[in-house]
CSV table of C-alpha atoms in Angstrom, one decimal:
chain,number,residue,atom,x,y,z
J,1,MET,CA,15.0,21.6,24.4
J,2,LYS,CA,17.3,19.9,22.6
J,3,THR,CA,16.2,16.8,21.1
J,4,LEU,CA,17.8,13.8,22.5
J,5,PHE,CA,18.1,12.1,18.7
J,6,PRO,CA,19.5,13.2,15.9
J,7,VAL,CA,17.0,14.3,13.2
J,8,LYS,CA,18.1,11.5,10.5
J,9,LEU,CA,17.7,9.4,13.4
J,10,LYS,CA,14.2,9.9,14.7
J,11,LYS,CA,13.3,9.9,10.6
J,12,THR,CA,14.5,6.5,10.3
J,13,ILE,CA,12.8,5.2,13.0
J,14,THR,CA,9.6,6.7,12.1
J,15,LEU,CA,9.9,5.0,8.6
J,16,PHE,CA,10.7,1.9,9.9
J,17,LEU,CA,8.2,1.7,11.9
J,18,ILE,CA,5.6,2.8,9.5
J,19,LEU,CA,6.9,0.6,6.3
J,20,LEU,CA,9.2,-2.5,7.3
J,21,PRO,CA,6.4,-4.7,8.9
J,22,ALA,CA,4.9,-4.8,5.7
J,23,PHE,CA,7.7,-7.6,4.7
J,24,HIS,CA,9.1,-10.9,6.1
J,25,SER,CA,12.7,-12.6,5.7
J,26,GLY,CA,10.8,-15.5,4.0
J,27,TYR,CA,9.0,-12.8,1.2
J,28,ALA,CA,10.6,-14.3,-1.6
J,29,GLN,CA,9.8,-17.8,-0.6
J,30,LEU,CA,6.2,-17.0,0.4
J,31,ALA,CA,5.6,-15.1,-2.6
J,32,ARG,CA,6.1,-18.2,-4.7
J,33,ASN,CA,4.2,-20.1,-2.8
J,34,TRP,CA,1.0,-18.0,-3.0
J,35,ILE,CA,-0.5,-19.9,-5.3
J,36,PRO,CA,-2.6,-17.2,-7.9
J,37,GLU,CA,-6.6,-18.1,-7.5
J,38,SER,CA,-8.2,-15.7,-9.6
J,39,GLU,CA,-7.9,-14.1,-13.1
J,40,LEU,CA,-6.1,-10.5,-11.6
J,41,SER,CA,-3.4,-12.9,-9.3
J,42,PHE,CA,-2.6,-14.8,-12.5
J,43,ARG,CA,-1.9,-11.1,-14.5
J,44,LEU,CA,0.2,-10.5,-11.2
J,45,ASP,CA,2.3,-13.4,-11.2
J,46,SER,CA,3.2,-13.3,-14.7
J,47,ILE,CA,4.3,-9.5,-14.0
J,48,ARG,CA,6.3,-10.4,-11.0
J,49,LYS,CA,8.2,-12.9,-13.2
J,50,SER,CA,8.5,-10.2,-16.2
J,51,ASP,CA,11.8,-8.2,-16.1
J,52,GLY,CA,10.5,-4.5,-16.2
J,53,VAL,CA,10.5,-2.5,-12.9
J,54,GLU,CA,6.9,-3.3,-11.8
J,55,LYS,CA,8.2,-6.8,-10.8
J,56,HIS,CA,8.8,-5.3,-7.8
J,57,PHE,CA,5.9,-4.3,-6.7
J,58,ALA,CA,3.7,-6.7,-8.0
J,59,GLU,CA,5.3,-9.3,-5.7
J,60,ILE,CA,3.9,-7.7,-2.8
J,61,TYR,CA,0.3,-7.0,-4.4
J,62,LEU,CA,0.0,-10.8,-5.5
J,63,MET,CA,0.0,-11.6,-1.7
J,64,ALA,CA,-2.4,-8.8,-0.9
J,65,THR,CA,-4.6,-9.7,-4.0
J,66,ILE,CA,-4.8,-13.5,-3.1
J,67,ALA,CA,-5.5,-12.6,0.8
J,68,ALA,CA,-8.4,-10.5,-0.5
J,69,ASP,CA,-9.4,-12.9,-2.7
J,70,ARG,CA,-9.6,-15.5,-0.1
J,71,TYR,CA,-11.8,-13.1,2.1
J,72,ILE,CA,-13.5,-11.9,-0.4
J,73,ALA,CA,-15.2,-15.5,-1.6
J,74,THR,CA,-16.7,-16.2,1.8
J,75,LEU,CA,-19.4,-12.8,1.3
J,76,PRO,CA,-22.7,-12.8,0.3
J,77,ASP,CA,-23.5,-11.8,-3.3
J,78,THR,CA,-23.5,-8.2,-3.0
J,79,PRO,CA,-21.0,-7.3,-1.1
J,80,LYS,CA,-18.6,-9.8,-2.6
J,81,MET,CA,-19.6,-8.3,-6.3
J,82,LEU,CA,-19.1,-4.5,-4.8
J,83,LEU,CA,-15.5,-6.0,-3.1
J,84,ASN,CA,-14.9,-7.8,-6.5
J,85,ARG,CA,-15.3,-4.5,-8.5
J,86,LEU,CA,-13.1,-2.6,-6.4
J,87,GLN,CA,-10.2,-5.1,-6.5
J,88,ALA,CA,-10.7,-4.8,-10.5
J,89,GLU,CA,-10.4,-1.0,-10.4
J,90,PHE,CA,-7.5,-0.8,-8.1
J,91,ALA,CA,-5.7,-3.2,-9.7
J,92,ARG,CA,-6.4,-1.3,-13.3
J,93,ARG,CA,-4.6,1.6,-11.7
J,94,PHE,CA,-1.5,-0.2,-11.6
J,95,PHE,CA,-2.0,-1.8,-14.9
J,96,GLU,CA,-2.3,1.5,-16.6
J,97,SER,CA,0.9,2.6,-14.8
J,98,ILE,CA,2.7,0.2,-16.7
J,99,ASP,CA,1.0,0.7,-19.7
J,100,GLY,CA,1.7,4.8,-18.9
J,101,ARG,CA,5.4,3.3,-18.4
J,102,ASN,CA,5.6,1.9,-22.0
J,103,ASN,CA,3.6,5.0,-23.6
J,104,GLY,CA,5.3,7.6,-22.0
J,105,HIS,CA,1.9,8.7,-20.2
J,106,ILE,CA,2.7,8.0,-16.8
J,107,PRO,CA,-0.1,8.5,-14.1
J,108,VAL,CA,0.8,11.4,-11.6
J,109,VAL,CA,0.5,8.7,-8.4
J,110,TRP,CA,3.2,6.5,-10.3
J,111,THR,CA,5.7,9.2,-11.6
J,112,ASN,CA,8.3,8.5,-8.9
J,113,TYR,CA,8.3,4.7,-9.1
J,114,TYR,CA,9.0,4.6,-12.9
J,115,THR,CA,11.1,7.8,-12.9
J,116,TYR,CA,13.7,7.5,-9.8
J,117,THR,CA,16.6,5.7,-10.6
J,118,GLY,CA,18.9,3.7,-8.7
J,119,LEU,CA,16.4,2.5,-6.1
J,120,ASN,CA,16.9,-1.3,-4.6
J,121,ASP,CA,14.1,-4.2,-4.5
J,122,LEU,CA,12.8,-2.4,-1.1
J,123,GLN,CA,12.7,1.1,-2.1
J,124,PHE,CA,10.5,0.1,-5.4
J,125,LYS,CA,8.0,-2.2,-3.1
J,126,LEU,CA,7.9,0.5,-0.6
J,127,ILE,CA,7.3,3.1,-2.9
J,128,GLY,CA,4.6,1.5,-4.6
J,129,THR,CA,2.7,0.5,-1.6
J,130,ASN,CA,3.0,4.1,-0.7
J,131,GLY,CA,1.7,5.5,-4.1
J,132,HIS,CA,-1.3,2.6,-4.5
J,133,ILE,CA,-2.8,2.5,-1.3
J,134,ASN,CA,-2.2,6.5,-0.4
J,135,GLY,CA,-2.9,8.1,-4.3
J,136,ASP,CA,-4.9,5.2,-6.0
J,137,SER,CA,-7.3,3.6,-3.1
J,138,TRP,CA,-9.8,7.1,-2.4
J,139,GLN,CA,-9.9,7.5,-6.1
J,140,VAL,CA,-11.3,4.0,-6.9
J,141,LEU,CA,-13.6,4.5,-4.1
J,142,PHE,CA,-15.0,8.1,-5.2
J,143,ASN,CA,-15.0,7.5,-9.1
J,144,TYR,CA,-16.7,3.8,-8.8
J,145,PHE,CA,-18.8,3.8,-5.7
J,146,ASN,CA,-21.6,6.0,-5.3
J,147,PRO,CA,-22.5,7.2,-1.3
J,148,TYR,CA,-25.0,4.6,-0.4
J,149,GLU,CA,-22.4,1.9,-1.6
J,150,LEU,CA,-19.6,3.6,0.0
J,151,GLN,CA,-22.0,3.0,3.4
J,152,TYR,CA,-23.0,-0.8,2.4
J,153,ILE,CA,-19.1,-2.0,2.1
J,154,GLU,CA,-17.9,0.0,4.7
J,155,PRO,CA,-17.9,-2.8,7.6
J,156,TYR,CA,-16.6,-5.3,4.5
J,157,TYR,CA,-14.1,-2.8,3.5
J,158,ASN,CA,-12.4,-2.7,7.0
J,159,HIS,CA,-13.0,-6.7,7.7
J,160,CYS,CA,-10.8,-7.1,4.2
J,161,THR,CA,-7.9,-4.8,5.8
J,162,GLU,CA,-7.9,-7.3,8.4
J,163,ALA,CA,-7.6,-9.7,6.4
J,164,LEU,CA,-4.8,-8.1,4.6
J,165,GLN,CA,-2.6,-8.5,8.2
J,166,VAL,CA,-2.2,-11.9,7.2
J,167,VAL,CA,0.8,-10.5,4.6
J,168,LEU,CA,2.1,-7.9,7.3
J,169,ASP,CA,2.6,-10.9,9.3
J,170,SER,CA,4.0,-13.0,6.8
J,171,LEU,CA,6.4,-10.4,5.6
J,172,HIS,CA,7.6,-8.8,8.9
J,173,VAL,CA,11.4,-9.1,8.7
J,174,TYR,CA,12.1,-8.6,4.9
J,175,GLY,CA,13.4,-5.1,5.2
J,176,CYS,CA,15.9,-6.4,7.6
J,177,ASN,CA,17.5,-8.7,5.5
J,178,GLN,CA,17.9,-5.9,3.0
J,179,ASN,CA,19.3,-3.3,5.0
J,180,LYS,CA,21.1,-3.0,7.8
J,181,ARG,CA,19.7,-0.2,9.2
J,182,LEU,CA,16.4,-1.3,9.6
J,183,TYR,CA,17.5,-4.6,10.8
J,184,ASN,CA,19.5,-2.9,14.1
J,185,LEU,CA,16.2,-0.6,14.7
J,186,HIS,CA,14.3,-3.8,14.6
J,187,ARG,CA,16.3,-5.5,17.4
J,188,ILE,CA,15.7,-2.3,19.4
J,189,SER,CA,12.0,-1.9,18.8
J,190,PHE,CA,11.1,-5.3,21.1
J,191,GLY,CA,8.6,-6.4,18.4
J,192,LEU,CA,6.1,-3.1,18.7
J,193,ASP,CA,6.7,-2.3,14.8
J,194,LYS,CA,4.6,-5.5,13.9
J,195,ALA,CA,1.7,-4.0,16.2
J,196,TYR,CA,2.4,-0.5,14.8
J,197,ALA,CA,2.6,-1.5,11.2
J,198,ARG,CA,-1.3,-3.2,11.8
J,199,HIS,CA,-2.3,0.6,13.1
J,200,LEU,CA,-0.9,2.1,10.6
J,201,LEU,CA,-2.2,0.0,8.0
J,202,ARG,CA,-5.7,0.4,9.1
J,203,LYS,CA,-5.2,3.9,9.1
J,204,TRP,CA,-4.2,4.4,6.0
J,205,ARG,CA,-7.2,2.5,4.7
J,206,GLU,CA,-9.8,4.2,6.8
J,207,ARG,CA,-8.0,7.3,5.7
J,208,GLN,CA,-9.0,7.0,1.8
J,209,TYR,CA,-12.5,5.6,2.5
J,210,LYS,CA,-12.8,9.0,4.3
J,211,VAL,CA,-11.4,11.2,1.8
J,212,ALA,CA,-14.0,9.3,-0.8
J,213,VAL,CA,-17.0,9.6,1.7
J,214,SER,CA,-15.9,13.5,1.9
J,215,GLY,CA,-16.3,13.7,-1.7
J,216,TYR,CA,-20.1,13.5,-1.6
J,217,GLU,CA,-20.8,15.5,2.1
J,218,ASN,CA,-18.2,18.6,1.5
J,219,HIS,CA,-16.3,19.5,-1.2
J,220,ASN,CA,-13.7,21.8,0.1
J,221,ARG,CA,-13.0,18.8,3.2
J,222,PHE,CA,-12.7,17.0,0.1
J,223,LEU,CA,-9.8,19.2,-1.4
J,224,ARG,CA,-8.4,19.6,1.6
J,225,MET,CA,-7.9,16.3,2.5
J,226,GLN,CA,-6.6,15.1,-0.9
J,227,MET,CA,-3.6,18.0,-0.6
J,228,ARG,CA,-3.0,16.4,2.8
J,229,ILE,CA,-2.5,12.6,1.3
J,230,LYS,CA,-0.4,14.2,-1.5
J,231,ARG,CA,2.0,15.8,1.0
J,232,ARG,CA,2.3,12.4,3.2
J,233,VAL,CA,2.9,10.3,-0.2
J,234,LYS,CA,5.9,12.9,-1.3
J,235,TYR,CA,7.3,12.7,2.1
J,236,THR,CA,6.9,9.1,3.0
J,237,ASP,CA,8.8,8.6,-0.8
J,238,TYR,CA,11.5,11.2,0.4
J,239,LEU,CA,12.0,8.8,3.7
J,240,ILE,CA,12.5,5.9,1.4
J,241,ARG,CA,14.8,7.5,-1.2
J,242,HIS,CA,17.1,8.7,1.2
J,243,LEU,CA,17.0,6.6,4.3
J,244,LEU,CA,16.9,2.9,3.0
J,245,ILE,CA,19.9,3.3,1.1
């Protein structure tokens, strides 16, 4: 049976539903109003104000960090310590990518972000988000947490995902202001894009956690899941580059 929609349009709709709701029309103003509260967020704020391409992703990462910091501050000492470790090591991946760009040794996860040319602000933000969540998260969870710690932090990790939803909600229509195709698609989605984005944020972060756990339980499954994630990251980057021009 022939499809009712052109393949390119279907891909555009898929990309829109996955990534657009991470941005809001008031994004720039909100980014200025989210005041840094930790050493990490102050560093991200400094990068956001720099001239390098890393400033694009640093804007959204700053907001996510502040939201996570506020949630972590409410926790008892042990989960607070563990999630602060997660925050620090996760951010270090981004900082290492900046150093790698400067010295010619860019981490694989960040290669596309720093080597693609002609990207606009929205594309940089989305490619950075895709790489950082789907490329860095599972590595941090696996390399810096033992099986007991992973089991212990799971509910707090999931609750932190919900805390990050405020960033998604605050940034919902930024992409519409930057891309006419996304604006038109937003109008025909009847608001379902926001609900789907919330679902996908949970799914993406849950998948990273499962990959890390599989590294301790089933090595073959661990390798297979890594390969699937790499393919997803590559395909999503392709859609961002070719459909959001």
